[in-house]
PDB file of C-alpha atoms and ligand atoms in Angstrom:
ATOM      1  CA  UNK A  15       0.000   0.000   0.000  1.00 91.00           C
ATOM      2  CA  UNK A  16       0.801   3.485  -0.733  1.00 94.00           C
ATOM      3  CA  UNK A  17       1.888   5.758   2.199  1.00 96.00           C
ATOM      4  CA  UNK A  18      -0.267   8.961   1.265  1.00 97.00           C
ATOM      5  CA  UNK A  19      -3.405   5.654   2.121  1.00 98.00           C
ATOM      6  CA  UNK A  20      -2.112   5.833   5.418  1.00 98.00           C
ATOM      7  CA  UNK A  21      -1.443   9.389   5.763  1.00 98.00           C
ATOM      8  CA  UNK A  22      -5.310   9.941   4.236  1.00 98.00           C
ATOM      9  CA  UNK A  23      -6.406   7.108   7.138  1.00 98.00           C
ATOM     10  CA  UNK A  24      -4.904   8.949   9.928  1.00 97.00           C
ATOM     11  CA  UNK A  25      -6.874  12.625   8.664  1.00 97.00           C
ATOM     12  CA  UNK A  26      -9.913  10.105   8.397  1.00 96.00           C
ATOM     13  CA  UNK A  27      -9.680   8.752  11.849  1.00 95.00           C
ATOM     14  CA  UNK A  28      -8.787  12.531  13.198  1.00 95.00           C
ATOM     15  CA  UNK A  29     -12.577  14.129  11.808  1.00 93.00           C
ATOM     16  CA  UNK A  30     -13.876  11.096  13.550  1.00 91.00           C
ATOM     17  CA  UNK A  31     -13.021  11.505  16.873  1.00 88.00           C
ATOM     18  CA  UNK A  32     -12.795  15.373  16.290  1.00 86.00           C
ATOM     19  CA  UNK A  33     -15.664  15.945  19.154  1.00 71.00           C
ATOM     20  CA  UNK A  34     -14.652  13.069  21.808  1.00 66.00           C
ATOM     21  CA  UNK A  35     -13.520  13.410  24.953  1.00 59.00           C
ATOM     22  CA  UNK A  36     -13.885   9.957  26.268  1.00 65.00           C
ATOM     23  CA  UNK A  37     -10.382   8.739  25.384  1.00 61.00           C
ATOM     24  CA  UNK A  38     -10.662   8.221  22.047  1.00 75.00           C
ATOM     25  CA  UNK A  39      -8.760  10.834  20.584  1.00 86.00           C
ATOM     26  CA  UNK A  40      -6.653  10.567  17.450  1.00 93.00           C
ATOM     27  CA  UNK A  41      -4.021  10.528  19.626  1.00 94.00           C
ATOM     28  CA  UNK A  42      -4.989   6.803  20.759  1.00 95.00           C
ATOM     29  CA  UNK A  43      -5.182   5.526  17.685  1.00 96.00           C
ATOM     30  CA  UNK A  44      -1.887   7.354  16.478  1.00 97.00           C
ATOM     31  CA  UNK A  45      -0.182   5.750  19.809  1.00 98.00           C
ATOM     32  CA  UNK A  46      -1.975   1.952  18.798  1.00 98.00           C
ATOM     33  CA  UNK A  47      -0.651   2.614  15.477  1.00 98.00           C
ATOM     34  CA  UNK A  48       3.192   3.247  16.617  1.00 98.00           C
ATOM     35  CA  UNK A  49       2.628   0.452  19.150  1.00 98.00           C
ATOM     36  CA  UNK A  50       1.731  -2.226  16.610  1.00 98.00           C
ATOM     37  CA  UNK A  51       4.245  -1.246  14.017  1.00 98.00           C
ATOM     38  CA  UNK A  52       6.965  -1.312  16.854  1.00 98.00           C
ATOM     39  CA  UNK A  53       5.324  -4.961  18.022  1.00 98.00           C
ATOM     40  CA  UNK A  54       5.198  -5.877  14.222  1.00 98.00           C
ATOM     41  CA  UNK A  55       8.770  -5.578  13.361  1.00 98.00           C
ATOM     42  CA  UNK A  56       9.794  -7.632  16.102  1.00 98.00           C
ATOM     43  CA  UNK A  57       6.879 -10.580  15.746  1.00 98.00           C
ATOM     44  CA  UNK A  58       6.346 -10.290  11.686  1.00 98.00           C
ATOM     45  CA  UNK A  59       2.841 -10.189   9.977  1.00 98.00           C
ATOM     46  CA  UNK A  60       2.011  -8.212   7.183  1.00 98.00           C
ATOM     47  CA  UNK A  61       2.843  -4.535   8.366  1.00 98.00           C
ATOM     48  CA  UNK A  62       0.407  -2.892   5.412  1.00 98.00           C
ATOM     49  CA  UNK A  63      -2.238  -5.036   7.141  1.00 98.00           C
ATOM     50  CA  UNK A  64      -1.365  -3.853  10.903  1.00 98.00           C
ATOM     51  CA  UNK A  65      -0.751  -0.003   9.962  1.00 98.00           C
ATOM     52  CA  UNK A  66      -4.305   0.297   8.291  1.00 98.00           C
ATOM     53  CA  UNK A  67      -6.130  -1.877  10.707  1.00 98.00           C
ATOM     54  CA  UNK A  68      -4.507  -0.296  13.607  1.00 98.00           C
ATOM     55  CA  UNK A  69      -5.521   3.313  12.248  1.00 98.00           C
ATOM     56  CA  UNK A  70      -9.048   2.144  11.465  1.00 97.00           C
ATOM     57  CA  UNK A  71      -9.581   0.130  14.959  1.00 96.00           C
ATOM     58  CA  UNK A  72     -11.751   2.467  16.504  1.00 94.00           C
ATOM     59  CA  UNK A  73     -13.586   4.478  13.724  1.00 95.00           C
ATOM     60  CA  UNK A  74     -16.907   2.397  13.941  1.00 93.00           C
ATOM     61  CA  UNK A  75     -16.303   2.039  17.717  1.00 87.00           C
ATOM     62  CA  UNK A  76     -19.785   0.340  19.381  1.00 81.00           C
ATOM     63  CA  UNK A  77     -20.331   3.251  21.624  1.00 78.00           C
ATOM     64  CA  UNK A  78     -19.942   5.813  19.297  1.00 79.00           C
ATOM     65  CA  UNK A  79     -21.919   4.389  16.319  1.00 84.00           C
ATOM     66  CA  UNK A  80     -23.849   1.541  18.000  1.00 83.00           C
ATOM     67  CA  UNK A  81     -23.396  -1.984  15.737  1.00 86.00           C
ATOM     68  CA  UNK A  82     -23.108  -0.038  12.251  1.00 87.00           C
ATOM     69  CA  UNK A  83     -21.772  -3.219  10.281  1.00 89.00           C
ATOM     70  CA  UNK A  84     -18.198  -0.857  10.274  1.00 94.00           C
ATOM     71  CA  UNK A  85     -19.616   1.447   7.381  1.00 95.00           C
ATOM     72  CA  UNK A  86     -17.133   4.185   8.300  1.00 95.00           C
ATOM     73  CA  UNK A  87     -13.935   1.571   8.063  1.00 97.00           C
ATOM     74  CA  UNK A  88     -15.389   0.055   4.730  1.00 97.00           C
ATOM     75  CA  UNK A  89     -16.226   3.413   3.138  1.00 97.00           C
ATOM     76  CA  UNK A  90     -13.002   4.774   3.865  1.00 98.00           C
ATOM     77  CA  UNK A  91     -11.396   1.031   2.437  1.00 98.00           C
ATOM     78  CA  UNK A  92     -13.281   1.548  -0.992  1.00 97.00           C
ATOM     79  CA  UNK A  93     -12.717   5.112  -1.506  1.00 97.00           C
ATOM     80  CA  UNK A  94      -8.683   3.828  -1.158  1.00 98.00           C
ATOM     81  CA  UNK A  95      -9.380   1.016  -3.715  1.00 97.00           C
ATOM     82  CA  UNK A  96      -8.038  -1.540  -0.794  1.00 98.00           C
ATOM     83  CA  UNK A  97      -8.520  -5.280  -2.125  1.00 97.00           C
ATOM     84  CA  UNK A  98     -11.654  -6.831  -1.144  1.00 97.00           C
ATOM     85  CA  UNK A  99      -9.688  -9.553   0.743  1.00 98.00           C
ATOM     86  CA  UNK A 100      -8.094  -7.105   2.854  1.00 98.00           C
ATOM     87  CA  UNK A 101     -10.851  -5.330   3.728  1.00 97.00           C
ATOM     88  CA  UNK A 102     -12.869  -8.274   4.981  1.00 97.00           C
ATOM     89  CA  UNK A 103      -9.182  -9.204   6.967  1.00 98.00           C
ATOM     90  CA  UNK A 104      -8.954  -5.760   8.382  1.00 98.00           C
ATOM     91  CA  UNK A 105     -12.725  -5.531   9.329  1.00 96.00           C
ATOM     92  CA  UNK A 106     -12.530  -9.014  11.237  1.00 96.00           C
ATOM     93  CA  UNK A 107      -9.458  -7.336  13.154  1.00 97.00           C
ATOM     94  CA  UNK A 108     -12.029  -4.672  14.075  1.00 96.00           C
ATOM     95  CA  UNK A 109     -14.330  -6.878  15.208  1.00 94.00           C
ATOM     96  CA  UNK A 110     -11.850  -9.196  17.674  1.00 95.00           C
ATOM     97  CA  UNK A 111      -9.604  -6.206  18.584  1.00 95.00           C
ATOM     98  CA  UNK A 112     -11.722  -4.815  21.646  1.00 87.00           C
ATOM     99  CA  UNK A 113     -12.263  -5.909  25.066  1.00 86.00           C
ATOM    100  CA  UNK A 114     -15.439  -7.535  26.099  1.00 85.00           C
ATOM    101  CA  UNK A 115     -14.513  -8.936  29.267  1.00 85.00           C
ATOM    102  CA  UNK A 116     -14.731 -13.061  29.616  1.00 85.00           C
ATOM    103  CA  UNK A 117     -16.186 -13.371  25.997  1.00 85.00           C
ATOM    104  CA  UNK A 118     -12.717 -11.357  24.550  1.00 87.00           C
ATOM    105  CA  UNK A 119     -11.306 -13.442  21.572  1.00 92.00           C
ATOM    106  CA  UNK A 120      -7.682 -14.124  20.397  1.00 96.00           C
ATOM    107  CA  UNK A 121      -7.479 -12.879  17.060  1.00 97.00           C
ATOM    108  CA  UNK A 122      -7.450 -15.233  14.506  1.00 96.00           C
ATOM    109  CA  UNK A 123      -4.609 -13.362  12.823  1.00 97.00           C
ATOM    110  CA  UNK A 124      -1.313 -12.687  13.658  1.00 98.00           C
ATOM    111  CA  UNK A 125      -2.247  -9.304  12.865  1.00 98.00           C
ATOM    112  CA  UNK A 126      -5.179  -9.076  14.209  1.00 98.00           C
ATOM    113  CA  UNK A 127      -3.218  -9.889  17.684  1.00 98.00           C
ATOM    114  CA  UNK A 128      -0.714  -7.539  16.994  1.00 98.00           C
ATOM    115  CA  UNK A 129      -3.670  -4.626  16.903  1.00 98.00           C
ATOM    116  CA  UNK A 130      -4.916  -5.876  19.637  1.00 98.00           C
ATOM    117  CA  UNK A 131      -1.835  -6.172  21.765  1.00 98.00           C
ATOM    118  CA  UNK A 132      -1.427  -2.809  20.889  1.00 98.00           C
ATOM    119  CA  UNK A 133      -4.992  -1.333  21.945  1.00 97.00           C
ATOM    120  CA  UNK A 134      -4.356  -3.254  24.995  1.00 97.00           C
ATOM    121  CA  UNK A 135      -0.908  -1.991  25.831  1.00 98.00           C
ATOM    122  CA  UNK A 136      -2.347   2.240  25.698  1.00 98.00           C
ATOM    123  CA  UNK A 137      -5.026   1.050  28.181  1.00 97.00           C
ATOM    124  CA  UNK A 138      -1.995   0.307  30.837  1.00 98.00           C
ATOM    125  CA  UNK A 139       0.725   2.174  32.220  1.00 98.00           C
ATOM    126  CA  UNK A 140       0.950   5.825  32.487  1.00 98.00           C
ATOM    127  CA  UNK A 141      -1.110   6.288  29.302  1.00 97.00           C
ATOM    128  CA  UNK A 142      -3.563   3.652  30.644  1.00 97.00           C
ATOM    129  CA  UNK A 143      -4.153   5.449  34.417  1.00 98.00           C
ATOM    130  CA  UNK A 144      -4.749   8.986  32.474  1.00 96.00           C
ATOM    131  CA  UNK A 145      -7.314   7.101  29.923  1.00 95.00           C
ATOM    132  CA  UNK A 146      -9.103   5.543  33.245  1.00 96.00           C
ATOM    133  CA  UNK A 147     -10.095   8.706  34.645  1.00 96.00           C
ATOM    134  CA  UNK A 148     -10.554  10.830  31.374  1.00 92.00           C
ATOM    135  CA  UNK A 149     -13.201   8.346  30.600  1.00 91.00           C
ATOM    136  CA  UNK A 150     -14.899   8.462  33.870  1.00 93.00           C
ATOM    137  CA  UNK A 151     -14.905  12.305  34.389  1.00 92.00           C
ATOM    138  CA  UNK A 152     -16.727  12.065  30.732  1.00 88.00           C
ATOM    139  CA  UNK A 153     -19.088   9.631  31.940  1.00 90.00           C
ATOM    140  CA  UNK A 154     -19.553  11.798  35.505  1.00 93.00           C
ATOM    141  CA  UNK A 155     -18.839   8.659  37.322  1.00 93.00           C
ATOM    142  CA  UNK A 156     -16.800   8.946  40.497  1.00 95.00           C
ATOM    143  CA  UNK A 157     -12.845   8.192  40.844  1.00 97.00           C
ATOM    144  CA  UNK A 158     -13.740   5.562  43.760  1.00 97.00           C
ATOM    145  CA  UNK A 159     -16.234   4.416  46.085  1.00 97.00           C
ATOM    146  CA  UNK A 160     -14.848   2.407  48.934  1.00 95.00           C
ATOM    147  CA  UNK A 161     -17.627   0.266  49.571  1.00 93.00           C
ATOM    148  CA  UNK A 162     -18.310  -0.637  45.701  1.00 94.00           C
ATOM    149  CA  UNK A 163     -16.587  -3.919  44.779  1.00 92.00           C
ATOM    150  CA  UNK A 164     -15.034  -4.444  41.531  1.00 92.00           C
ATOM    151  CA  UNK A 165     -17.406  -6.454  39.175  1.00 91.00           C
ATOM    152  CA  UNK A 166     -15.142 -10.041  38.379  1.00 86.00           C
ATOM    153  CA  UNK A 167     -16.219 -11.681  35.116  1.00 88.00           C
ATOM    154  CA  UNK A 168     -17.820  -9.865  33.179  1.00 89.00           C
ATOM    155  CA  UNK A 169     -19.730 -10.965  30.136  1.00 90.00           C
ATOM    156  CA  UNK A 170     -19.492  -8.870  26.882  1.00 88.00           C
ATOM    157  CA  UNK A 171     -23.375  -6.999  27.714  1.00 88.00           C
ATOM    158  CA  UNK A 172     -21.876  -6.327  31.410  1.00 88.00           C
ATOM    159  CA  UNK A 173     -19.017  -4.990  30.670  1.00 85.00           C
ATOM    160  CA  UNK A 174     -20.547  -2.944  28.321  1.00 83.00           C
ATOM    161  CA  UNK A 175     -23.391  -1.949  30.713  1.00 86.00           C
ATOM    162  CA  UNK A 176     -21.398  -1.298  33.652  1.00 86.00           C
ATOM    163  CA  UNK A 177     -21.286   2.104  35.385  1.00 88.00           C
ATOM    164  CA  UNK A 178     -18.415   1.437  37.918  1.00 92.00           C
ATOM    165  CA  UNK A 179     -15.626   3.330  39.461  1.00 96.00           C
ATOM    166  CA  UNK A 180     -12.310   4.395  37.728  1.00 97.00           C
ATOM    167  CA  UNK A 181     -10.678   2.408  40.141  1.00 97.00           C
ATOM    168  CA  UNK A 182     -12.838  -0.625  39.816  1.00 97.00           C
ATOM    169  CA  UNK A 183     -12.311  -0.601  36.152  1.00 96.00           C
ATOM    170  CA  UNK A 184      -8.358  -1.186  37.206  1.00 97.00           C
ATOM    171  CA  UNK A 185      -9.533  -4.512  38.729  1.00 96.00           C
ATOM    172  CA  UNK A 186     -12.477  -5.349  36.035  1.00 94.00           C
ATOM    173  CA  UNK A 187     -10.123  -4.347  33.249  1.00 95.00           C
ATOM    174  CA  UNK A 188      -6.947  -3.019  33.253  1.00 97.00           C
ATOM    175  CA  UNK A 189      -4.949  -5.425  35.966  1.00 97.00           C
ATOM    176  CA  UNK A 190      -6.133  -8.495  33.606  1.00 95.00           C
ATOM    177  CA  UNK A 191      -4.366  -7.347  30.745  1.00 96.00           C
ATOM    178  CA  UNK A 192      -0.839  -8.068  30.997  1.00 97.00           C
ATOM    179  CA  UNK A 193      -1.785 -11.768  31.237  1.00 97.00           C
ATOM    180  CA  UNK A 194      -4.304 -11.422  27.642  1.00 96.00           C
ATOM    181  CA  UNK A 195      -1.322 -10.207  25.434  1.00 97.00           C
ATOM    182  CA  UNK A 196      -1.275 -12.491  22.851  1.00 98.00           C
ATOM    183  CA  UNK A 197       2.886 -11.682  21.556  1.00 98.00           C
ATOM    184  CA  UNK A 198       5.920 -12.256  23.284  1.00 98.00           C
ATOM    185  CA  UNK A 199       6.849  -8.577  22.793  1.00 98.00           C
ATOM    186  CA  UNK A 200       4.067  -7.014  24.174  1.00 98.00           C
ATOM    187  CA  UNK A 201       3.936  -9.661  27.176  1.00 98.00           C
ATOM    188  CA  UNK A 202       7.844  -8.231  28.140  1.00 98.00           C
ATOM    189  CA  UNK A 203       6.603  -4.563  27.399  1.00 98.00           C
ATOM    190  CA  UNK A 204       3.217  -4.964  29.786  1.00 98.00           C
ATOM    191  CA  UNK A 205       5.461  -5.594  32.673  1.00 98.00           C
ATOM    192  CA  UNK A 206       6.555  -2.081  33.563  1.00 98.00           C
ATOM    193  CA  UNK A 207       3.381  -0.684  33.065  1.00 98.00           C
ATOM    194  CA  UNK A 208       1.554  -3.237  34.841  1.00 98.00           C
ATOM    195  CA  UNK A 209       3.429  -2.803  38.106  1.00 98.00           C
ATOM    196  CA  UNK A 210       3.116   1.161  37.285  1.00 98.00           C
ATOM    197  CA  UNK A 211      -0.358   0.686  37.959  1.00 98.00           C
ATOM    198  CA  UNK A 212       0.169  -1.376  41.031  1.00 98.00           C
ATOM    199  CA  UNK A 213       2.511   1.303  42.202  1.00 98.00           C
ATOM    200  CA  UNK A 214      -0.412   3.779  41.600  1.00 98.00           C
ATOM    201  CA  UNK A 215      -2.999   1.760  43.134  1.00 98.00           C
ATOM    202  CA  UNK A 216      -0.446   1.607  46.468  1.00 98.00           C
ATOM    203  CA  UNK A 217       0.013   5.071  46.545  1.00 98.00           C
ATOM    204  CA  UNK A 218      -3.491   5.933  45.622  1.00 98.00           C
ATOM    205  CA  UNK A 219      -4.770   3.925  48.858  1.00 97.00           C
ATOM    206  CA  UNK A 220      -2.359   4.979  50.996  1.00 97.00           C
ATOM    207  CA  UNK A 221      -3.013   8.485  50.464  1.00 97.00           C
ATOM    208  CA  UNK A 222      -7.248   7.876  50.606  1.00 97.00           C
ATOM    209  CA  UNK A 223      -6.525   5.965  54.068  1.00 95.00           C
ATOM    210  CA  UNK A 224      -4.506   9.266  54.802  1.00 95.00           C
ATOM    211  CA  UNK A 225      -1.576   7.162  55.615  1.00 93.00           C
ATOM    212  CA  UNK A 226       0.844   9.081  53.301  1.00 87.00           C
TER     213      UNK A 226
HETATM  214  P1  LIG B   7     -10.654   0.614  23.358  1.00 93.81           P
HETATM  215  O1  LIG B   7     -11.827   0.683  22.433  1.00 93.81           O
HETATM  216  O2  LIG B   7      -9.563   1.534  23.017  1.00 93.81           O
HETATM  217  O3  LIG B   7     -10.192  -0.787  23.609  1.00 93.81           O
HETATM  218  P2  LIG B   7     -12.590   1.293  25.384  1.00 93.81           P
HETATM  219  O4  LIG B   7     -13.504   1.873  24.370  1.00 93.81           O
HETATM  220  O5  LIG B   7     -13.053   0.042  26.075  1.00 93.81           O
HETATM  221  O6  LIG B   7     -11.141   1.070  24.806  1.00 93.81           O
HETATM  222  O7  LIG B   7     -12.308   2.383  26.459  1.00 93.81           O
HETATM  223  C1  LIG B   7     -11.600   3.587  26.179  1.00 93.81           C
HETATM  224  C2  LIG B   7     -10.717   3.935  27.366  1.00 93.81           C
HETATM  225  O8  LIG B   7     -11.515   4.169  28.510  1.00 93.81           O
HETATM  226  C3  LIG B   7      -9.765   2.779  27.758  1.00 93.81           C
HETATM  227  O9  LIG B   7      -8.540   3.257  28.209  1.00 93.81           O
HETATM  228  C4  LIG B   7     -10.538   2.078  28.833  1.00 93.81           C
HETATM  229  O10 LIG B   7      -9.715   1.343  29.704  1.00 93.81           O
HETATM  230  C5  LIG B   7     -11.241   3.232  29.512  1.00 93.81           C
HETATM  231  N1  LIG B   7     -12.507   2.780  30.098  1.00 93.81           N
HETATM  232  C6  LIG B   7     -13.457   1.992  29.553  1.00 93.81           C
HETATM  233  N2  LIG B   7     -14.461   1.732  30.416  1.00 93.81           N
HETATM  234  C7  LIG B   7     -14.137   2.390  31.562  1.00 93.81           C
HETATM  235  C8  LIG B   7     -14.743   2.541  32.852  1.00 93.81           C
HETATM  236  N3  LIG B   7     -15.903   1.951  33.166  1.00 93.81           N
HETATM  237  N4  LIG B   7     -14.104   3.304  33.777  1.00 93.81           N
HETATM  238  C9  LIG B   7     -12.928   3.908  33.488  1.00 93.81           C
HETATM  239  N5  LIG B   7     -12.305   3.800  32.296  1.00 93.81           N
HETATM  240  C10 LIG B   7     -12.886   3.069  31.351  1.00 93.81           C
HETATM  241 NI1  LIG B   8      -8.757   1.532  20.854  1.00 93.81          NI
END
């Protein structure tokens, strides 16, 4: 593929999260897009495949555009003249990439779990923490509720239902994630920002218990 496609897919994906402020910005899907091309070189896979899959992960996301079939990734794929074969190939990696707590799926790709190694490594770490609480403030839910308990085991409609905590969603979500990579290289590069988060959590406690 052409670079200008993937120049045209990133101004594509920027006018369609233009008004969000839930943590989809471009600048996710510019990070997932670094992230799998960085996980790519290392594991293989078809890189064309990755980039544009990686860049179009989240433009028909489900609670933005509800189950639209992935119109917006499909228009976008015919107006570039992309073979049919890999659209259907990058619209499947749509469709396995996100989490949906115990009914997830591993990719049947080695692309497709290089996208979604990817998605899952800017929902950790640093990045991950800031994400957390962006999307609750945009939701108006609280940072954390001591006496709410972290939901464990969610199905696909629960996790999509639930109105929890920021924190709980470290312990519904985010602390499970190291352990669902599906490459080697994103396994090694989950550990730091896994026990970021733990160091967070500590800290975060400590200083609610007013111990710190
Ligand atoms: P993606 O589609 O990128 O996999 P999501 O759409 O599930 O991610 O969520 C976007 C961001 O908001 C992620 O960083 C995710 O962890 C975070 N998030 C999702 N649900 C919640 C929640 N209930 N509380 C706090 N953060 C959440
Ligand atoms: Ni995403």
């Amino acid at each position: 593929m052409d670079e200008e496609v993937f120049e045209r897919a990133k101004a594509y994906a920027a006018s369609v999260f233009e008004k969000d402020s839930s943590g989809h910005d471009i600048y996710h899907t510019l990070r997932v897009h670094d992230l799998a091309v960085t996980i790519c070189r290392k594991e293989g896979g078809d890189m064309d495949i990755v980039r544009l899959a990686a860049l179009l992960h989240d433009v028909d996301d489900r609670k933005l555009f509800g189950d639209n079939g992935f119109q917006n990734a499909r228009a976008f794929m015919d107006s570039e003249h992309i073979d049919l074969d890999d659209q259907l190939l990058i619209c499947d990696i749509i469709s396995e990439v996100s989490f949906k707590g115990k009914d997830s799926v591993v990719p049947a790709s080695l692309e497709g779990k290089i996208v979604q190694d990817a998605d899952r490594m800017d929902a950790i770490g640093a990045i991950g923490i800031a994400r957390a609480f962006a999307y609750g403030g945009s939701k108006g839910r609280a940072m954390h509720v001591p006496d709410e308990a972290p939901k464990e085991g969610m199905s696909e409609k629960e996790y999509f239902e639930n109105k929890g905590t920021s924190i709980n969603h470290f312990y519904e979500k985010l602390l499970l994630l190291k352990d669902m990579m599906n490459t080697d290289t994103a396994r090694e590069m989950a550990e730091a920002r896994h026990e970021y988060m733990e160091g967070f959590l500590d800290e975060f406690m400590s200083e609610w218990k007013g111990e710190r």
